[in-house]
Short mmCIF file of C-alpha atoms in Angstrom, two decimals:
data_model
loop_
_atom_site.label_atom_id
_atom_site.label_comp_id
_atom_site.label_asym_id
_atom_site.label_seq_id
_atom_site.Cartn_x
_atom_site.Cartn_y
_atom_site.Cartn_z
CA MET A 1 3.45 -12.88 35.61
CA THR A 2 2.80 -9.21 34.94
CA ASN A 3 -0.48 -8.41 33.21
CA HIS A 4 -1.09 -5.12 31.41
CA ARG A 5 -4.58 -3.79 30.72
CA ILE A 6 -4.68 -2.40 27.20
CA ALA A 7 -7.46 -0.33 25.65
CA LEU A 8 -7.85 -0.95 21.92
CA ILE A 9 -9.51 1.80 19.89
CA PRO A 10 -9.53 0.71 16.22
CA GLY A 11 -11.29 3.92 15.16
CA ASP A 12 -11.85 4.42 11.45
CA GLY A 13 -10.74 3.04 8.09
CA ILE A 14 -7.65 0.87 8.21
CA GLY A 15 -7.38 1.34 11.97
CA ALA A 16 -9.40 -1.86 12.41
CA GLU A 17 -7.05 -3.68 10.02
CA VAL A 18 -3.70 -2.74 11.57
CA LEU A 19 -4.49 -3.32 15.25
CA PRO A 20 -5.02 -7.12 15.01
CA PRO A 21 -1.49 -7.62 13.59
CA ALA A 22 -0.12 -5.48 16.42
CA GLN A 23 -1.99 -7.70 18.90
CA GLN A 24 -0.51 -10.83 17.32
CA ILE A 25 2.99 -9.44 17.70
CA LEU A 26 2.34 -8.28 21.28
CA ASP A 27 1.00 -11.68 22.33
CA ALA A 28 3.98 -13.46 20.78
CA LEU A 29 6.38 -11.22 22.70
CA GLY A 30 4.39 -11.69 25.90
CA ARG A 31 4.84 -15.45 25.67
CA ARG A 32 8.55 -15.02 25.08
CA HIS A 33 9.23 -12.46 27.81
CA GLY A 34 6.79 -13.59 30.48
CA PHE A 35 4.01 -11.02 30.56
CA THR A 36 0.40 -10.98 29.46
CA LEU A 37 -1.88 -8.34 28.02
CA SER A 38 -5.62 -8.18 28.55
CA TYR A 39 -7.48 -6.15 25.94
CA THR A 40 -10.65 -4.13 26.13
CA ASN A 41 -11.92 -3.30 22.66
CA TYR A 42 -13.73 -0.02 22.03
CA ASP A 43 -14.57 -0.78 18.42
CA ASP A 44 -17.53 1.58 18.12
CA TRP A 45 -15.63 4.76 19.08
CA SER A 46 -15.47 6.13 15.57
CA CYS A 47 -16.84 8.45 12.92
CA GLU A 48 -19.56 5.89 12.27
CA ARG A 49 -20.69 6.33 15.86
CA TYR A 50 -20.59 10.11 15.40
CA LEU A 51 -22.86 9.92 12.37
CA ARG A 52 -25.24 7.68 14.30
CA ASP A 53 -25.19 9.24 17.78
CA GLY A 54 -23.53 12.65 17.38
CA ALA A 55 -20.44 11.74 19.44
CA MET A 56 -17.17 9.94 18.72
CA MET A 57 -17.26 8.20 22.11
CA PRO A 58 -19.66 7.94 25.07
CA GLU A 59 -19.91 10.74 27.61
CA ASP A 60 -18.02 8.62 30.13
CA GLY A 61 -15.41 7.52 27.58
CA ILE A 62 -12.46 9.08 29.41
CA ASP A 63 -13.51 7.40 32.67
CA GLN A 64 -13.70 4.04 30.88
CA LEU A 65 -10.03 4.42 29.88
CA ARG A 66 -8.74 5.76 33.17
CA ASP A 67 -7.84 2.41 34.76
CA LYS A 68 -5.97 1.08 31.72
CA ASP A 69 -2.20 0.79 31.60
CA ALA A 70 -2.00 1.99 27.99
CA ILE A 71 -4.12 2.76 24.94
CA LEU A 72 -3.44 1.48 21.43
CA LEU A 73 -5.23 3.51 18.75
CA GLY A 74 -5.72 2.63 15.10
CA ALA A 75 -6.77 5.75 13.21
CA VAL A 76 -9.30 8.57 13.38
CA GLY A 77 -11.14 10.26 10.51
CA TYR A 78 -13.46 9.36 7.67
CA PRO A 79 -15.26 11.10 4.78
CA GLY A 80 -18.48 12.74 5.87
CA VAL A 81 -17.13 13.86 9.25
CA PRO A 82 -14.93 16.98 9.28
CA ASP A 83 -11.44 16.26 10.61
CA HIS A 84 -11.71 18.85 13.38
CA VAL A 85 -14.87 17.12 14.59
CA SER A 86 -13.35 13.63 14.69
CA LEU A 87 -10.05 14.72 16.25
CA TRP A 88 -11.59 16.99 18.88
CA GLY A 89 -14.18 14.33 19.64
CA LEU A 90 -11.74 11.52 20.43
CA LEU A 91 -8.00 11.89 20.02
CA ILE A 92 -7.44 15.33 21.52
CA PRO A 93 -9.69 14.83 24.58
CA ILE A 94 -7.72 11.68 25.42
CA ARG A 95 -4.40 13.49 25.06
CA ARG A 96 -5.49 16.37 27.25
CA SER A 97 -7.51 14.52 29.88
CA PHE A 98 -4.55 12.21 30.51
CA ARG A 99 -1.90 14.96 30.28
CA GLN A 100 -0.09 13.24 27.42
CA TYR A 101 2.06 16.28 26.85
CA VAL A 102 4.88 14.52 24.97
CA ASN A 103 4.30 13.30 21.44
CA LEU A 104 7.27 11.13 20.54
CA ARG A 105 7.97 10.19 16.93
CA PRO A 106 11.09 8.16 16.05
CA ILE A 107 12.43 8.50 12.51
CA ARG A 108 14.65 5.83 11.00
CA VAL A 109 15.68 4.89 7.47
CA PHE A 110 15.68 1.08 7.39
CA GLU A 111 17.86 -0.99 5.12
CA GLY A 112 15.67 -2.17 2.27
CA ILE A 113 13.57 1.01 2.12
CA ASP A 114 14.57 3.57 -0.45
CA SER A 115 14.10 7.09 0.84
CA PRO A 116 12.94 9.61 -1.75
CA VAL A 117 15.70 11.83 -0.37
CA ARG A 118 19.07 11.13 -1.99
CA GLY A 119 21.11 11.80 1.16
CA ALA A 120 18.97 9.69 3.51
CA ALA A 121 20.91 6.45 3.79
CA ALA A 122 20.00 3.46 5.92
CA GLY A 123 21.92 3.51 9.18
CA ASP A 124 22.66 7.23 8.94
CA VAL A 125 19.19 8.67 9.61
CA ASP A 126 17.98 7.82 13.12
CA PHE A 127 16.46 10.65 15.12
CA VAL A 128 13.43 11.53 17.24
CA VAL A 129 10.97 14.39 17.06
CA VAL A 130 9.63 15.49 20.45
CA ARG A 131 6.43 17.47 19.99
CA GLU A 132 4.65 19.44 22.70
CA ASN A 133 1.24 17.80 22.61
CA VAL A 134 -1.42 19.64 24.62
CA GLU A 135 -1.08 23.43 24.25
CA GLY A 136 0.75 25.80 21.88
CA GLU A 137 -0.96 26.59 18.61
CA TYR A 138 -3.65 23.92 19.14
CA SER A 139 -5.39 25.72 21.97
CA GLU A 140 -9.13 26.06 22.41
CA VAL A 141 -8.90 29.81 22.94
CA GLY A 142 -10.55 31.83 20.19
CA GLY A 143 -13.76 31.91 18.22
CA ARG A 144 -15.75 33.05 15.23
CA LEU A 145 -17.57 36.35 14.87
CA ASN A 146 -20.15 37.63 12.37
CA ARG A 147 -20.70 34.23 10.80
CA GLY A 148 -21.97 34.41 7.24
CA PHE A 149 -21.38 38.14 6.80
CA GLU A 150 -18.71 39.83 4.70
CA ASP A 151 -16.88 40.92 7.84
CA GLU A 152 -16.81 37.42 9.31
CA MET A 153 -13.66 36.73 11.29
CA ALA A 154 -11.92 33.91 13.11
CA VAL A 155 -9.47 34.27 16.01
CA GLN A 156 -7.20 31.45 17.16
CA GLU A 157 -4.93 32.08 20.14
CA ALA A 158 -1.69 30.17 20.70
CA VAL A 159 -1.06 29.41 24.37
CA PHE A 160 2.46 28.74 25.66
CA THR A 161 2.86 28.31 29.42
CA ARG A 162 6.14 28.21 31.31
CA ALA A 163 5.15 24.93 32.93
CA GLY A 164 4.00 23.35 29.65
CA VAL A 165 7.08 24.32 27.65
CA THR A 166 9.54 23.53 30.44
CA ARG A 167 8.29 19.98 31.00
CA VAL A 168 8.49 19.00 27.32
CA LEU A 169 11.93 20.61 27.01
CA ASP A 170 13.20 18.70 30.03
CA TYR A 171 11.91 15.48 28.50
CA ALA A 172 13.68 16.28 25.21
CA PHE A 173 16.96 17.22 26.88
CA ASP A 174 16.89 14.08 29.03
CA LEU A 175 16.23 11.98 25.93
CA ALA A 176 19.11 13.66 24.09
CA ALA A 177 21.42 12.93 27.03
CA ARG A 178 20.55 9.21 26.69
CA ARG A 179 21.05 9.24 22.92
CA GLY A 180 23.68 11.17 20.96
CA GLY A 181 23.82 14.25 23.19
CA ARG A 182 22.51 16.65 20.55
CA LEU A 183 19.28 18.63 20.51
CA THR A 184 17.77 20.99 17.94
CA SER A 185 14.94 23.35 18.85
CA ALA A 186 12.44 24.42 16.19
CA THR A 187 11.54 28.11 16.43
CA LYS A 188 10.32 31.08 14.40
CA SER A 189 11.29 33.91 16.71
CA ASN A 190 12.27 36.16 13.82
CA GLY A 191 8.62 36.41 12.80
CA ILE A 192 6.42 35.37 15.74
CA VAL A 193 7.10 38.08 18.25
CA HIS A 194 5.80 36.77 21.58
CA THR A 195 5.48 32.98 21.84
CA MET A 196 8.64 31.99 19.99
CA PRO A 197 11.05 34.32 21.86
CA PHE A 198 9.46 32.93 25.04
CA TRP A 199 10.11 29.39 23.75
CA ASP A 200 13.73 30.29 22.91
CA GLN A 201 14.24 31.78 26.37
CA LEU A 202 13.06 28.58 28.03
CA VAL A 203 15.22 26.42 25.73
CA ALA A 204 18.28 28.40 26.80
CA ASP A 205 17.27 28.08 30.45
CA ARG A 206 16.75 24.30 30.30
CA GLY A 207 19.90 23.89 28.21
CA ALA A 208 21.91 25.41 31.06
CA HIS A 209 20.50 22.67 33.31
CA HIS A 210 21.66 19.96 30.87
CA PRO A 211 25.38 20.69 30.27
CA ASP A 212 25.86 17.19 28.83
CA VAL A 213 23.71 18.08 25.81
CA THR A 214 24.86 20.25 22.90
CA TRP A 215 21.94 22.22 21.54
CA ASP A 216 21.10 24.71 18.83
CA GLN A 217 17.99 26.25 17.34
CA GLU A 218 16.72 26.53 13.79
CA HIS A 219 13.91 28.56 12.29
CA ILE A 220 11.17 26.21 11.18
CA ASP A 221 11.45 27.06 7.48
CA ALA A 222 15.21 26.47 7.37
CA LEU A 223 14.81 23.36 9.53
CA ALA A 224 12.29 21.86 7.12
CA ALA A 225 14.81 22.35 4.31
CA LYS A 226 17.60 20.75 6.35
CA PHE A 227 15.41 17.72 7.10
CA VAL A 228 15.54 17.10 3.37
CA LEU A 229 19.09 18.25 2.65
CA GLU A 230 20.88 16.91 5.77
CA PRO A 231 18.62 14.43 7.59
CA ALA A 232 21.56 12.52 9.08
CA ARG A 233 22.71 15.51 11.16
CA PHE A 234 19.81 15.32 13.65
CA ASP A 235 19.44 13.41 16.91
CA VAL A 236 16.60 14.90 19.00
CA VAL A 237 14.40 17.67 17.59
CA VAL A 238 11.95 19.45 19.88
CA GLY A 239 9.16 21.71 18.70
CA SER A 240 5.83 23.23 19.58
CA ASN A 241 2.55 21.46 18.86
CA LEU A 242 2.26 22.81 15.32
CA PHE A 243 5.93 22.74 14.39
CA GLY A 244 6.42 19.23 15.81
CA ASP A 245 3.35 17.98 13.95
CA ILE A 246 4.58 19.24 10.58
CA LEU A 247 8.22 18.22 11.07
CA SER A 248 7.40 14.68 12.16
CA ASP A 249 5.26 13.98 9.08
CA LEU A 250 7.94 15.47 6.83
CA ALA A 251 10.54 13.30 8.54
CA ALA A 252 8.39 10.18 8.08
CA ALA A 253 8.27 10.89 4.35
CA VAL A 254 12.05 11.30 4.32
CA ALA A 255 12.28 7.85 5.94
CA GLY A 256 10.44 6.34 2.98
CA SER A 257 6.80 5.93 3.94
CA ILE A 258 4.39 7.43 6.41
CA GLY A 259 2.90 3.93 6.58
CA ILE A 260 5.69 2.71 8.87
CA ALA A 261 5.79 5.72 11.21
CA PRO A 262 4.78 5.27 14.88
CA ALA A 263 3.89 7.76 17.58
CA ALA A 264 3.58 7.79 21.36
CA ASN A 265 1.45 10.23 23.35
CA LEU A 266 3.15 10.08 26.73
CA ASN A 267 2.27 11.05 30.24
CA PRO A 268 5.86 10.73 31.51
CA GLU A 269 4.84 10.81 35.18
CA ARG A 270 2.61 7.75 34.55
CA GLU A 271 -0.25 9.26 36.50
CA PHE A 272 -2.51 8.46 33.55
CA PRO A 273 -2.41 5.97 30.67
CA SER A 274 -0.32 6.87 27.63
CA MET A 275 -1.56 6.31 24.09
CA PHE A 276 0.24 4.82 21.09
CA GLU A 277 -0.80 5.18 17.45
CA PRO A 278 0.49 4.85 13.89
CA VAL A 279 0.83 8.14 12.04
CA HIS A 280 -0.67 7.03 8.72
CA GLY A 281 -4.30 7.98 9.36
CA SER A 282 -7.43 6.10 8.34
CA ALA A 283 -6.65 5.83 4.58
CA PRO A 284 -10.28 5.41 3.47
CA ASP A 285 -9.16 4.86 -0.13
CA ILE A 286 -7.75 1.42 0.76
CA ALA A 287 -9.88 0.51 3.79
CA GLY A 288 -11.40 -2.95 3.64
CA GLN A 289 -8.99 -4.26 0.99
CA GLY A 290 -6.60 -6.00 3.38
CA ILE A 291 -3.53 -4.23 1.96
CA ALA A 292 -2.77 -1.71 4.72
CA ASN A 293 0.80 -1.58 6.04
CA PRO A 294 0.72 -2.79 9.67
CA LEU A 295 4.26 -1.62 10.49
CA GLY A 296 3.19 1.74 11.94
CA ALA A 297 0.86 0.03 14.40
CA ILE A 298 3.40 -2.69 15.20
CA TRP A 299 6.19 -0.18 15.84
CA SER A 300 3.76 1.82 18.00
CA ALA A 301 3.09 -1.38 19.95
CA ALA A 302 6.85 -1.72 20.48
CA MET A 303 6.94 1.80 21.90
CA MET A 304 4.09 0.81 24.20
CA LEU A 305 6.03 -2.20 25.50
CA ASP A 306 9.06 -0.03 26.16
CA HIS A 307 6.88 2.41 28.12
CA LEU A 308 5.37 -0.48 30.10
CA GLY A 309 8.82 -1.64 31.19
CA HIS A 310 9.73 -4.26 28.59
CA PRO A 311 12.57 -2.71 26.57
CA GLU A 312 13.96 -6.10 25.49
CA ALA A 313 10.60 -7.10 24.01
CA ALA A 314 10.35 -3.73 22.27
CA LYS A 315 13.81 -4.23 20.77
CA ASP A 316 12.80 -7.67 19.53
CA ILE A 317 10.04 -6.00 17.52
CA THR A 318 12.19 -3.25 16.02
CA ASP A 319 14.92 -5.79 15.22
CA ALA A 320 12.34 -7.96 13.46
CA ILE A 321 11.05 -4.96 11.51
CA ALA A 322 14.60 -4.17 10.40
CA ALA A 323 15.19 -7.81 9.44
CA VAL A 324 12.00 -8.26 7.43
CA LEU A 325 12.78 -5.12 5.43
CA ALA A 326 16.49 -5.89 4.94
CA LYS A 327 16.42 -9.65 4.38
CA THR A 328 13.14 -10.42 2.65
CA ASP A 329 11.14 -9.08 -0.27
CA ALA A 330 7.94 -8.86 1.81
CA ARG A 331 6.46 -5.44 1.11
CA THR A 332 2.98 -3.98 1.28
CA ARG A 333 1.77 -1.89 -1.62
CA ASP A 334 2.87 1.45 -0.14
CA LEU A 335 6.43 0.07 -0.04
CA GLY A 336 6.33 -1.08 -3.65
CA GLY A 337 5.32 -4.70 -3.01
CA THR A 338 2.25 -6.91 -3.30
CA ALA A 339 1.97 -8.45 0.18
CA THR A 340 -1.33 -8.22 1.98
CA THR A 341 -1.55 -7.06 5.58
CA ALA A 342 -1.88 -10.68 6.74
CA GLN A 343 1.01 -11.95 4.59
CA PHE A 344 3.32 -9.24 5.82
CA THR A 345 2.35 -9.92 9.44
CA ASP A 346 2.98 -13.65 9.00
CA LYS A 347 6.47 -12.94 7.65
CA LEU A 348 7.23 -10.73 10.61
CA LEU A 349 5.98 -13.40 13.02
CA GLU A 350 8.25 -15.93 11.32
CA LEU A 351 11.26 -13.74 12.03
CA LEU A 352 10.18 -13.32 15.64
#
């Protein structure tokens, strides 16, 4: 029987409330499909730890994770700790130390969830945003000068490398070839004069190596509008770190709730562990009330199983998610219902 070593990082806020339901689902699928998961819980890697010790995780935190097969993260961020401190103290070091250069975010309108977008019908909207995850606009190059004076300035450099862009584009084109054969590249080469023309050049180059995929490119502002006006037209969308970040959250809202949206931070070569996390954040306004939507974490767990080589088990989870939304009235508060986190999880387990 295959055993997978999983690192659990609940993090902050509702992160500690949505990971236990994900574990319940994972263990149920393990019993069904003949694998086990052994968990190591890092429950003090959080903003609370930062306020106490001045660090989100121990100095050897990355080394503690290195031998794991995957990482399941709850949420990061809490009032009293600036977001750039919490993210750069935990989430981003993990992504970069383990070369998780693909951020994968599936978008799907489920039957039973009303999208706020009139043209986003269940069964029609089913696409994936592939976001470059370790360079681009979120580089560490830059700084502040003349702090506190009237001529204070801040410089932030975007870094696009041929190797970094090419590898995420190849991943996106390969994914498109396995799906509907269509790819859209997010750009802004009419206004950003160096990095975006470079991105476009590499898209054209990699597109020539994937003749089975039809591709086009859209400026980010027009693309954001088309996500709302024509969400059903997309299959695979690839973008830089910043553009992919913004588009994927917009797309999650189009799908009906950011509370159900999952994400995978992938090291495709599997040289290092990959990390899986819901998109919803720590939601401190509802933390501790037992009403958080666990679907984002559960769908992220499904993505983790698929990455670990259990696609049938992953499909069982997504099928159960679709069924609970289409065939029952179980809904957490963000979806217009009254179910608690535990009640919703129990209903999902029944369907499994």
